[in-house]
PDB file of C-alpha atoms in Angstrom:
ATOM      1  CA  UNK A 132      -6.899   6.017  20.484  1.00 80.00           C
ATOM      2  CA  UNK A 133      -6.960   2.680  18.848  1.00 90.00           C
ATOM      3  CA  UNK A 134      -7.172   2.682  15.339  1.00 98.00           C
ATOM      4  CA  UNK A 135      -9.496   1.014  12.862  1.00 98.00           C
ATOM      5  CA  UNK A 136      -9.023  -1.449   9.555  1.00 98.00           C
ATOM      6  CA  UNK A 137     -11.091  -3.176   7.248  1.00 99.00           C
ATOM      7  CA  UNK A 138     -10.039  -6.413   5.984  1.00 99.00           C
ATOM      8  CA  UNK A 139     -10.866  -8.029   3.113  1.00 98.00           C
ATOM      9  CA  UNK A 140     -10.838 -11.645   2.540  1.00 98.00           C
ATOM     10  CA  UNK A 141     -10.099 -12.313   5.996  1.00 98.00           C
ATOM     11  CA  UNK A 142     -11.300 -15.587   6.852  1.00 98.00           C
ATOM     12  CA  UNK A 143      -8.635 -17.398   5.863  1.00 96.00           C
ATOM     13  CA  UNK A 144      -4.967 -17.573   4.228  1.00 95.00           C
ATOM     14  CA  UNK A 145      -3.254 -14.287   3.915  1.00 97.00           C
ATOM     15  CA  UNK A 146      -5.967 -11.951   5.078  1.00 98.00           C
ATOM     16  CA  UNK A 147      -6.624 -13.909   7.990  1.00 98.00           C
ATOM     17  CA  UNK A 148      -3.164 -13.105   9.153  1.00 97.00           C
ATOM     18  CA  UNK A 149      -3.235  -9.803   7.915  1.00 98.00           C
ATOM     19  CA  UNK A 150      -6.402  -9.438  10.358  1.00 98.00           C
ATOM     20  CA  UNK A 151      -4.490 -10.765  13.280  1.00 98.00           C
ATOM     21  CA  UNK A 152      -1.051  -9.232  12.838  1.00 97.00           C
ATOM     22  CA  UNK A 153      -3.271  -6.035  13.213  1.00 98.00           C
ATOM     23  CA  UNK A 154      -5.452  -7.093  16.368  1.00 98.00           C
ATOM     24  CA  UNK A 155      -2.047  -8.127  18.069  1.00 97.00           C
ATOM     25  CA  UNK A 156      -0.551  -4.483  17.143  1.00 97.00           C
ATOM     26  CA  UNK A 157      -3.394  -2.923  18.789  1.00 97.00           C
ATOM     27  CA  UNK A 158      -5.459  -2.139  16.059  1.00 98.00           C
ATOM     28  CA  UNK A 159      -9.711  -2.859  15.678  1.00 98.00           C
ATOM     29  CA  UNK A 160     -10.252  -4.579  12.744  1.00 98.00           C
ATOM     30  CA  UNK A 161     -13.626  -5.284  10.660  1.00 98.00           C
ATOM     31  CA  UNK A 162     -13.594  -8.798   9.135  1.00 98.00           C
ATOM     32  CA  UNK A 163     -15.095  -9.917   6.034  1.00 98.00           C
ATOM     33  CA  UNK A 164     -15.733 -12.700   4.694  1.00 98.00           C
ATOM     34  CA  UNK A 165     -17.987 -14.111   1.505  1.00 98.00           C
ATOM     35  CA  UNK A 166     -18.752 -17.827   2.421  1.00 97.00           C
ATOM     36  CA  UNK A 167     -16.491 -18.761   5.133  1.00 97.00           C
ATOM     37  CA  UNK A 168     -18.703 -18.001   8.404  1.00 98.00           C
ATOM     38  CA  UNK A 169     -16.413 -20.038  10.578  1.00 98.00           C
ATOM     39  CA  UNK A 170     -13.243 -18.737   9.364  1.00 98.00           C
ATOM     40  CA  UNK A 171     -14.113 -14.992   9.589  1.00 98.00           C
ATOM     41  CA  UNK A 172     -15.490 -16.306  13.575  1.00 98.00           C
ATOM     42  CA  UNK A 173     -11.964 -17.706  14.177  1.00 98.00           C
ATOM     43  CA  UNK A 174     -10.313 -14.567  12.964  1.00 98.00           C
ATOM     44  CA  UNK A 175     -12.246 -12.257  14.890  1.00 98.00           C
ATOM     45  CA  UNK A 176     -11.886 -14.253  18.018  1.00 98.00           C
ATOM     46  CA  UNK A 177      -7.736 -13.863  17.748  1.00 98.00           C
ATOM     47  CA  UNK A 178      -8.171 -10.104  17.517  1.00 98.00           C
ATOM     48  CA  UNK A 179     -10.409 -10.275  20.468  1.00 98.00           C
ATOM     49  CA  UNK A 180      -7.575 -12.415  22.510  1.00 97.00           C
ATOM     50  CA  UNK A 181      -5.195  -9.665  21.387  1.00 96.00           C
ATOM     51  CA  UNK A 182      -7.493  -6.820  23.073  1.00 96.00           C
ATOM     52  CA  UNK A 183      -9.064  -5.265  19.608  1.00 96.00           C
ATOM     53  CA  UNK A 184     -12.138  -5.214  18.878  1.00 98.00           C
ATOM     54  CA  UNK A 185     -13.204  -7.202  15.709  1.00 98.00           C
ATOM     55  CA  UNK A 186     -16.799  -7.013  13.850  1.00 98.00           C
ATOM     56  CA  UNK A 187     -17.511  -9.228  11.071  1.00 98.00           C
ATOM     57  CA  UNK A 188     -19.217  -8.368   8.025  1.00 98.00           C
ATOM     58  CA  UNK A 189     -20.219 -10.800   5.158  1.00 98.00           C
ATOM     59  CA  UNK A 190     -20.333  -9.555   1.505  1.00 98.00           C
ATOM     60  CA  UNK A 191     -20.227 -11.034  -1.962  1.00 98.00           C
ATOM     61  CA  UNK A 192     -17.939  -8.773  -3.478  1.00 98.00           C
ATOM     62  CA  UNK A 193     -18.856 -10.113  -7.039  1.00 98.00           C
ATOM     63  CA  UNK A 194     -21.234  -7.675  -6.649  1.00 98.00           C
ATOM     64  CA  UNK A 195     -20.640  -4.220  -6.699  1.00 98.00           C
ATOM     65  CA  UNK A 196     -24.086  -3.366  -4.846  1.00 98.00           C
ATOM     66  CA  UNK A 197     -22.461  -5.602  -2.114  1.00 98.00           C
ATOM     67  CA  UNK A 198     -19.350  -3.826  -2.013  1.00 98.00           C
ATOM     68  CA  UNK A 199     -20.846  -0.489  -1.092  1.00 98.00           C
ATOM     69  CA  UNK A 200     -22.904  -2.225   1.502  1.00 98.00           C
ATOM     70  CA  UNK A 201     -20.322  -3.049   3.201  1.00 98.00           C
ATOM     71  CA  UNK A 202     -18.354  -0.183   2.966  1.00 98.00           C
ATOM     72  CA  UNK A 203     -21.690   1.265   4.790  1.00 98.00           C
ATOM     73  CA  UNK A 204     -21.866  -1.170   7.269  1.00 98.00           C
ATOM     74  CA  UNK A 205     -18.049  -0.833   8.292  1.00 98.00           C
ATOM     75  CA  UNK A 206     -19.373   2.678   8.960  1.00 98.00           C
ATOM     76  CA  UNK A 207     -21.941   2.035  10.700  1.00 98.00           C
ATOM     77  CA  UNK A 208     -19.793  -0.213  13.210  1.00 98.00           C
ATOM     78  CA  UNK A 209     -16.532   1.964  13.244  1.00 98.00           C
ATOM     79  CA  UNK A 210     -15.933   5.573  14.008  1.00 96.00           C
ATOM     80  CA  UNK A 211     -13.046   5.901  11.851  1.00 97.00           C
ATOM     81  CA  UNK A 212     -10.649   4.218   8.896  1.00 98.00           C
ATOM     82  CA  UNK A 213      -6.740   4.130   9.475  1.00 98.00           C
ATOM     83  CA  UNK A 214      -7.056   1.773   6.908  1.00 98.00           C
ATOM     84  CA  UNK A 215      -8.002  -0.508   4.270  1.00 99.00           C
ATOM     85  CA  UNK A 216      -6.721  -3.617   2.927  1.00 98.00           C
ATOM     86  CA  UNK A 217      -7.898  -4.885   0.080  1.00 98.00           C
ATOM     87  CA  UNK A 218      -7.139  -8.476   0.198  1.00 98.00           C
ATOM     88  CA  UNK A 219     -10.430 -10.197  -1.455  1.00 98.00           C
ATOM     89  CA  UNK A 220      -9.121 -12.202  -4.772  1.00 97.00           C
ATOM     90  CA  UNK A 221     -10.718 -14.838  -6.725  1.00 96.00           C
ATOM     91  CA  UNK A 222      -8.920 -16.991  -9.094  1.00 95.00           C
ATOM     92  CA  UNK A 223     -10.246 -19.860 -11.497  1.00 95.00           C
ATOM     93  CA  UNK A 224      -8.459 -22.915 -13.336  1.00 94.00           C
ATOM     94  CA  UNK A 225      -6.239 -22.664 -15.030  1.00 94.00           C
ATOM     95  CA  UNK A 226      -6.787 -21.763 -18.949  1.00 97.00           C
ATOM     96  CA  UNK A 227      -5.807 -20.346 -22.032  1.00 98.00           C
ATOM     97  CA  UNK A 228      -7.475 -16.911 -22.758  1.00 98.00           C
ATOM     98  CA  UNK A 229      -8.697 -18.804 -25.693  1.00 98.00           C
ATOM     99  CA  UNK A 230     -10.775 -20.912 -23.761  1.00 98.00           C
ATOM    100  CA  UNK A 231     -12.147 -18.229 -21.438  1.00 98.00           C
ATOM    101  CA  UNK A 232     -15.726 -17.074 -21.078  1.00 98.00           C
ATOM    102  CA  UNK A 233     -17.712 -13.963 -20.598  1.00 98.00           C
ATOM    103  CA  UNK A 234     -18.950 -15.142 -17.039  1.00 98.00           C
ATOM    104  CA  UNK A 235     -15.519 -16.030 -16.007  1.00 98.00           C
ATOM    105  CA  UNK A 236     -13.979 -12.398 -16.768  1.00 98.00           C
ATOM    106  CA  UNK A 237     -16.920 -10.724 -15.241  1.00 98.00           C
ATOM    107  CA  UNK A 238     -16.607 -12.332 -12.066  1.00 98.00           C
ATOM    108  CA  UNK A 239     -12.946 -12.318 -12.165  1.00 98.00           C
ATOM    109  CA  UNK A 240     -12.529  -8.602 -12.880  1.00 98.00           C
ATOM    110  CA  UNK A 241     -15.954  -7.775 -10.275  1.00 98.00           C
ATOM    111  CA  UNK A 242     -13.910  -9.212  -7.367  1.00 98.00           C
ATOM    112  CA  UNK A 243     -10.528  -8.394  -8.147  1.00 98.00           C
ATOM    113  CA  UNK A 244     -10.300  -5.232  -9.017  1.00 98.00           C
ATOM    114  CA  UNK A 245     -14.110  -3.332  -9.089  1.00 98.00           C
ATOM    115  CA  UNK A 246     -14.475  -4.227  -5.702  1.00 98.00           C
ATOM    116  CA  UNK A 247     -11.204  -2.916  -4.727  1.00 98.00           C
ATOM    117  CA  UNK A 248     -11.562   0.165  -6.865  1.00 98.00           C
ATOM    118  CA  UNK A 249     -15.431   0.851  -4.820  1.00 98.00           C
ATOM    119  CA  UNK A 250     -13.652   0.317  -1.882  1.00 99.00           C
ATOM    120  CA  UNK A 251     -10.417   2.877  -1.656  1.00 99.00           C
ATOM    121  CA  UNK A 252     -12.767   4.956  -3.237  1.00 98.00           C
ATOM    122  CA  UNK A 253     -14.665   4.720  -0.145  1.00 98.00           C
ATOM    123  CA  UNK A 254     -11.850   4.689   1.941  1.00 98.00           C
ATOM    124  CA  UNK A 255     -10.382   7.585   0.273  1.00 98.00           C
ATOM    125  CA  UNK A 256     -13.261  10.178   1.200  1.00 98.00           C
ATOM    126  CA  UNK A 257     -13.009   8.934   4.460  1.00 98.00           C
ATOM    127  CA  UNK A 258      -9.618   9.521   5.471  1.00 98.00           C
ATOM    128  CA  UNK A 259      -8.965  12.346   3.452  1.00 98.00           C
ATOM    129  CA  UNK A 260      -7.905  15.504   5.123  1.00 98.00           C
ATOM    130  CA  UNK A 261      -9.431  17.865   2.814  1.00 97.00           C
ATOM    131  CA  UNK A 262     -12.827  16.020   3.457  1.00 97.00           C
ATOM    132  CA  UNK A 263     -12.280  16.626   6.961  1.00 97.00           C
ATOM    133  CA  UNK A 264     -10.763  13.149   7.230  1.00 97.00           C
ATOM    134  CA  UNK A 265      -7.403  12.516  10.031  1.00 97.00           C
ATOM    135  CA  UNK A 266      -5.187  10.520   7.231  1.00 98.00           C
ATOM    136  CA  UNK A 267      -5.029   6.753   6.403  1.00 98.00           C
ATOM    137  CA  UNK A 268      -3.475   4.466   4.553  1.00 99.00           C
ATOM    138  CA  UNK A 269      -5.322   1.942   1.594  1.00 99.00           C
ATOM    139  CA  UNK A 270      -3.332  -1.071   0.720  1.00 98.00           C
ATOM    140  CA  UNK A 271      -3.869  -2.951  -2.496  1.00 98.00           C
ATOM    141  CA  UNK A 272      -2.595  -7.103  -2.009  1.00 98.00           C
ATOM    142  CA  UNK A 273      -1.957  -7.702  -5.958  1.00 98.00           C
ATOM    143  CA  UNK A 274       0.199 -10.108  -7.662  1.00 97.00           C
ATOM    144  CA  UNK A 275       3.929 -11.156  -9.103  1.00 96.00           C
ATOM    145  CA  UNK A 276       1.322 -12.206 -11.617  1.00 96.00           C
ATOM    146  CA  UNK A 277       0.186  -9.057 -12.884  1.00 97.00           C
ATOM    147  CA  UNK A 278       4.049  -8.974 -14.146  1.00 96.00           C
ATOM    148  CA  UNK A 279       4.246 -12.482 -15.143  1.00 95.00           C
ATOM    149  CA  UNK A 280       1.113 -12.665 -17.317  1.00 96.00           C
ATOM    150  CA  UNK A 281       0.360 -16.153 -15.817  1.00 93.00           C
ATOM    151  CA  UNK A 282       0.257 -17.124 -19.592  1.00 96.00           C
ATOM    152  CA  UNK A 283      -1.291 -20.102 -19.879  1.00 95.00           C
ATOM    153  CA  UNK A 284      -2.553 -20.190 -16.698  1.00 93.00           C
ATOM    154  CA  UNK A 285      -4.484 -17.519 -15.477  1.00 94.00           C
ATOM    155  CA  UNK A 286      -3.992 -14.170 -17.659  1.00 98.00           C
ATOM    156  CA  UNK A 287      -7.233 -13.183 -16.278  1.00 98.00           C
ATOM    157  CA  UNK A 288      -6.146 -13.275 -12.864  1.00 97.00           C
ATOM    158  CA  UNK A 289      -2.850 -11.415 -13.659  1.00 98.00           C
ATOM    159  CA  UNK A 290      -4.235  -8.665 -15.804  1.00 98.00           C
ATOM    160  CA  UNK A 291      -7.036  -7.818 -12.865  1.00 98.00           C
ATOM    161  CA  UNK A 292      -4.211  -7.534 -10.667  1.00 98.00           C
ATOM    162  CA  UNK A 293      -2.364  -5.416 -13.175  1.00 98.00           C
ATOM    163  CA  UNK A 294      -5.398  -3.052 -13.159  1.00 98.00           C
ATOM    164  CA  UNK A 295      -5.052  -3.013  -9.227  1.00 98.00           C
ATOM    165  CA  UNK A 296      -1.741  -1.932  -9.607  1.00 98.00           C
ATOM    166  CA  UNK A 297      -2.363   1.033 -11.757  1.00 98.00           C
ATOM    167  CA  UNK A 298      -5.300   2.064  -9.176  1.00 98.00           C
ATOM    168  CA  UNK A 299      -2.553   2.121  -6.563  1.00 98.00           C
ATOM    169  CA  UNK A 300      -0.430   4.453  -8.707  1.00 98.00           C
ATOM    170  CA  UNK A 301      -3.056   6.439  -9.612  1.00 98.00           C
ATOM    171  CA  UNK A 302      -5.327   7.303  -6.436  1.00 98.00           C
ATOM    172  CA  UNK A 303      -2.092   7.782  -4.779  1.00 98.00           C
ATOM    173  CA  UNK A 304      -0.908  10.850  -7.048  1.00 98.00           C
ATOM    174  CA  UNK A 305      -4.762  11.732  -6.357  1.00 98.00           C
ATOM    175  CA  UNK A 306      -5.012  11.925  -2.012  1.00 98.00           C
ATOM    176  CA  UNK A 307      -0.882  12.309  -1.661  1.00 98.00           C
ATOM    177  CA  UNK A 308      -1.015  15.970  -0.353  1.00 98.00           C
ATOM    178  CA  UNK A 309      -4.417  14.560   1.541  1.00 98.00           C
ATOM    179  CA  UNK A 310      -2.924  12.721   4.344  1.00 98.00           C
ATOM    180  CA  UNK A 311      -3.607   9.617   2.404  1.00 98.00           C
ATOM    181  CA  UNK A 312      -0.722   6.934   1.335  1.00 99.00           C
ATOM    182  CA  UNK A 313      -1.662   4.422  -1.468  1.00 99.00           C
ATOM    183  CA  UNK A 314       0.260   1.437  -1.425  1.00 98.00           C
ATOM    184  CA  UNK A 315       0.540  -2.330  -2.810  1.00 97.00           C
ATOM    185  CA  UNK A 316       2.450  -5.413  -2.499  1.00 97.00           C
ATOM    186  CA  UNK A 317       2.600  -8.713  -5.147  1.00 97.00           C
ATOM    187  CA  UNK A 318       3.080 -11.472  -2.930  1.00 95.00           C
ATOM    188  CA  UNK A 319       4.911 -14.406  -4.964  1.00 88.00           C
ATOM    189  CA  UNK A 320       3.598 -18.182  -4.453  1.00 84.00           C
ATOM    190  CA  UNK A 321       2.626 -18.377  -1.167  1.00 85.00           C
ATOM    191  CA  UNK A 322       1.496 -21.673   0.536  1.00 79.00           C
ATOM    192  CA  UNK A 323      -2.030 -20.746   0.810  1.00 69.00           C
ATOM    193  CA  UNK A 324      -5.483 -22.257  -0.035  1.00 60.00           C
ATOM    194  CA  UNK A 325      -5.880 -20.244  -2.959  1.00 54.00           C
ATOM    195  CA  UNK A 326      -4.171 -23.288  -5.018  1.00 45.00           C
ATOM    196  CA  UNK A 327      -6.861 -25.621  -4.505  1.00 45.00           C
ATOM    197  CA  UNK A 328      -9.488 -23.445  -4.707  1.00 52.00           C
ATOM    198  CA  UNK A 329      -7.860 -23.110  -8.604  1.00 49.00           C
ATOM    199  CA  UNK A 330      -7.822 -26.316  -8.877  1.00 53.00           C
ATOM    200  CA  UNK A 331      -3.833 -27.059  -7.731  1.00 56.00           C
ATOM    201  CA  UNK A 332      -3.362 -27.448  -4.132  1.00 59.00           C
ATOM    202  CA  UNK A 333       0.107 -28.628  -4.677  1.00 61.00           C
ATOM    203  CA  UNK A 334       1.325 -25.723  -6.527  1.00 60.00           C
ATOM    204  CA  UNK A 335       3.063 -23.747  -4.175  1.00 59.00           C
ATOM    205  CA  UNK A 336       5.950 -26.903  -3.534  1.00 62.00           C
ATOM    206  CA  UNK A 337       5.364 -28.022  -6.726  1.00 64.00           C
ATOM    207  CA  UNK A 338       6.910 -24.675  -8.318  1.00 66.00           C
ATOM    208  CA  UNK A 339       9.109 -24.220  -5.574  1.00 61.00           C
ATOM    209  CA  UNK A 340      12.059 -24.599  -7.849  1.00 66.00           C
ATOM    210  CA  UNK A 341      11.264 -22.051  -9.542  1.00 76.00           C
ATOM    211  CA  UNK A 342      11.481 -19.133  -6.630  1.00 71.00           C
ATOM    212  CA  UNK A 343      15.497 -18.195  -5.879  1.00 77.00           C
ATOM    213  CA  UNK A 344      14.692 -18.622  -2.493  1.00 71.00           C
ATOM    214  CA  UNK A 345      14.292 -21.904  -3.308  1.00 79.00           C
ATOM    215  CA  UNK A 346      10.559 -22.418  -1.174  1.00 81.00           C
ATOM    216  CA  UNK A 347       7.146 -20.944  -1.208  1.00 81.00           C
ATOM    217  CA  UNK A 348       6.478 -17.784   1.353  1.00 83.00           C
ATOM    218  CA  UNK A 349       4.350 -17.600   4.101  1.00 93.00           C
ATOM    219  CA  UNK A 350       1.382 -15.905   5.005  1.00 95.00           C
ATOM    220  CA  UNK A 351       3.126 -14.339   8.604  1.00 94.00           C
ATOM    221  CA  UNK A 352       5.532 -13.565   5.700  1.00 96.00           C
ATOM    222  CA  UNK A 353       2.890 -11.122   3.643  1.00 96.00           C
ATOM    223  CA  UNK A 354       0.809  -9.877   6.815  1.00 97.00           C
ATOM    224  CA  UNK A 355       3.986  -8.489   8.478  1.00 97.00           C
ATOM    225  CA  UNK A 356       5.030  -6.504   4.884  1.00 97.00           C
ATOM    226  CA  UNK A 357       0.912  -5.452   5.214  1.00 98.00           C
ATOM    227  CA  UNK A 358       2.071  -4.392   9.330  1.00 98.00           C
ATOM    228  CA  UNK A 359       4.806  -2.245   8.421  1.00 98.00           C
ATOM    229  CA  UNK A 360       3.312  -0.612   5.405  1.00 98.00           C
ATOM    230  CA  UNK A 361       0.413   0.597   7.843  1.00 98.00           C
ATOM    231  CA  UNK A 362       2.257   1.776  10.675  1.00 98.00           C
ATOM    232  CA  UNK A 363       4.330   5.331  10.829  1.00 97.00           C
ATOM    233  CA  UNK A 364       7.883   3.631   9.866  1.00 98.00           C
ATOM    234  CA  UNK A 365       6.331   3.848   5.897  1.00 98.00           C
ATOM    235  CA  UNK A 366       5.367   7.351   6.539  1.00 98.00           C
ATOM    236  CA  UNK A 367       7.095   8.314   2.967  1.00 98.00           C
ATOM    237  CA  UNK A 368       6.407   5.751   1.122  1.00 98.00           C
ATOM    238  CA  UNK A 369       2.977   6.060  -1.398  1.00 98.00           C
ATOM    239  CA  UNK A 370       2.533   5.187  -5.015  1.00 98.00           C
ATOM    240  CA  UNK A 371       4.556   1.870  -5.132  1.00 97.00           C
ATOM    241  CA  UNK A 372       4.249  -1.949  -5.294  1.00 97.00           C
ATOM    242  CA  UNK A 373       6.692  -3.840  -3.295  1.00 97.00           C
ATOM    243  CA  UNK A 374       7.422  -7.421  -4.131  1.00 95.00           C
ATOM    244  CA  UNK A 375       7.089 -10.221  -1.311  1.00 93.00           C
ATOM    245  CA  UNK A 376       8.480 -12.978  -3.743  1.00 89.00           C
ATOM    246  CA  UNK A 377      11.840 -14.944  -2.547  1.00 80.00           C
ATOM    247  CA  UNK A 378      13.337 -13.028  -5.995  1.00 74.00           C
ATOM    248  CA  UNK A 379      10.694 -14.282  -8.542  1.00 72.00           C
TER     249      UNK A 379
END
């Protein structure tokens, strides 16, 4: 039986990968997207080419109502959850916490960690066993940042990612003897399009020198960690955060 995974953030950059890393594995895969029609099309048309089945769902996950429709419509296209990635992340210029507004945390904090929190709650009563659920696994995609601070920067970003981390350590305690596995991973600065979109689309090479390995990762780079963490060879492994970061 194939299994099933939901996506989020997967029209382009690392959940895009993450999305087709799983359709080449032999997984189906439910792919959302907020704005980017086209990219969410191409992504579900790799899946397709690797024989799994791929339905894509749209939702503003700035809005919480939005997140629990789509957690209903993943249901209403899928059978089952093996699992859930929450991938979905916003980030905004860079700042000084000084300088930030009300609006700006709200959406900030809606999409990076309320979202995620609605949705492994979601994904939690379905896969677990003493629900009547067959087991699954909920991976958070969080941050070096929520280490780092990002002072100066984005503190915002890095202390919504922070929160996602304590969700992970938390929920996993909660559905560990429930066939369940909680896990996350803080990728470091990848070369994605989540620099211009902050205003920076140079600032993966640009900081380059500051990553031991001496170059930004890559997005095949994250999506294969996401692979492994999902499949049966990280049968044991629940409660942590991994680091994808070339040392930083």
């Amino acid at each position: 039986m194939r299994r099933a995974a939901l996506v989020t953030g997967a029209s382009d950059g690392i959940g895009q990968e993450v999305a087709r890393q799983l359709g080449r594995a032999g997984w189906d895969v439910a792919v959302h997207y907020n704005r980017n029609r086209a990219g969410a099309d191409l992504t579900a048309r790799a899946v397709a080419e690797s024989g799994g089945r791929a339905v894509v769902l749209q939702a503003d996950l700035s809005d919480p109502a939005e997140a629990m429709r789509l957690a209903g419509e993943y249901d209403a296209a899928f059978d089952r959850m093996d699992a859930l990635v929450n991938n979905a992340g916003i980030v905004d210029r860079a700042a000084r916490v000084e300088e930030m507004t009300a609006d700006r945390l709200t959406r900030m904090f809606a999409v990076n960690l309320t979202a995620p929190f609605l949705l492994a709650g979601h994904a939690a009563r379905r896969m677990s066993t003493r629900r009547g659920g067959e087991g699954g696994v909920i991976v958070n995609v969080s941050s070096v940042a929520a280490r780092l601070g990002s002072g100066g920067q984005y503190v915002d970003y890095a202390a919504s990612k922070a929160g996602l981390d304590a969700l992970t350590r938390g929920l996993a305690d909660e559905v560990a003897a429930e066939g369940v596995r909680v896990v996350s991973l803080r990728p470091g600065i990848i070369d994605t399009a989540i620099h211009g979109k902050g205003g920076e689309p140079d600032r993966a090479n640009r900081l380059a020198d500051r990553i031991p390995m001496g170059r930004p990762g890559t997005v095949h780079e994250i999506a294969r960690t996401v692979l492994w963490l999902v499949s049966e060879d990280a049968s044991y492994i629940t409660g942590t955060t991994i680091d994808v970061s070339g040392g930083r």
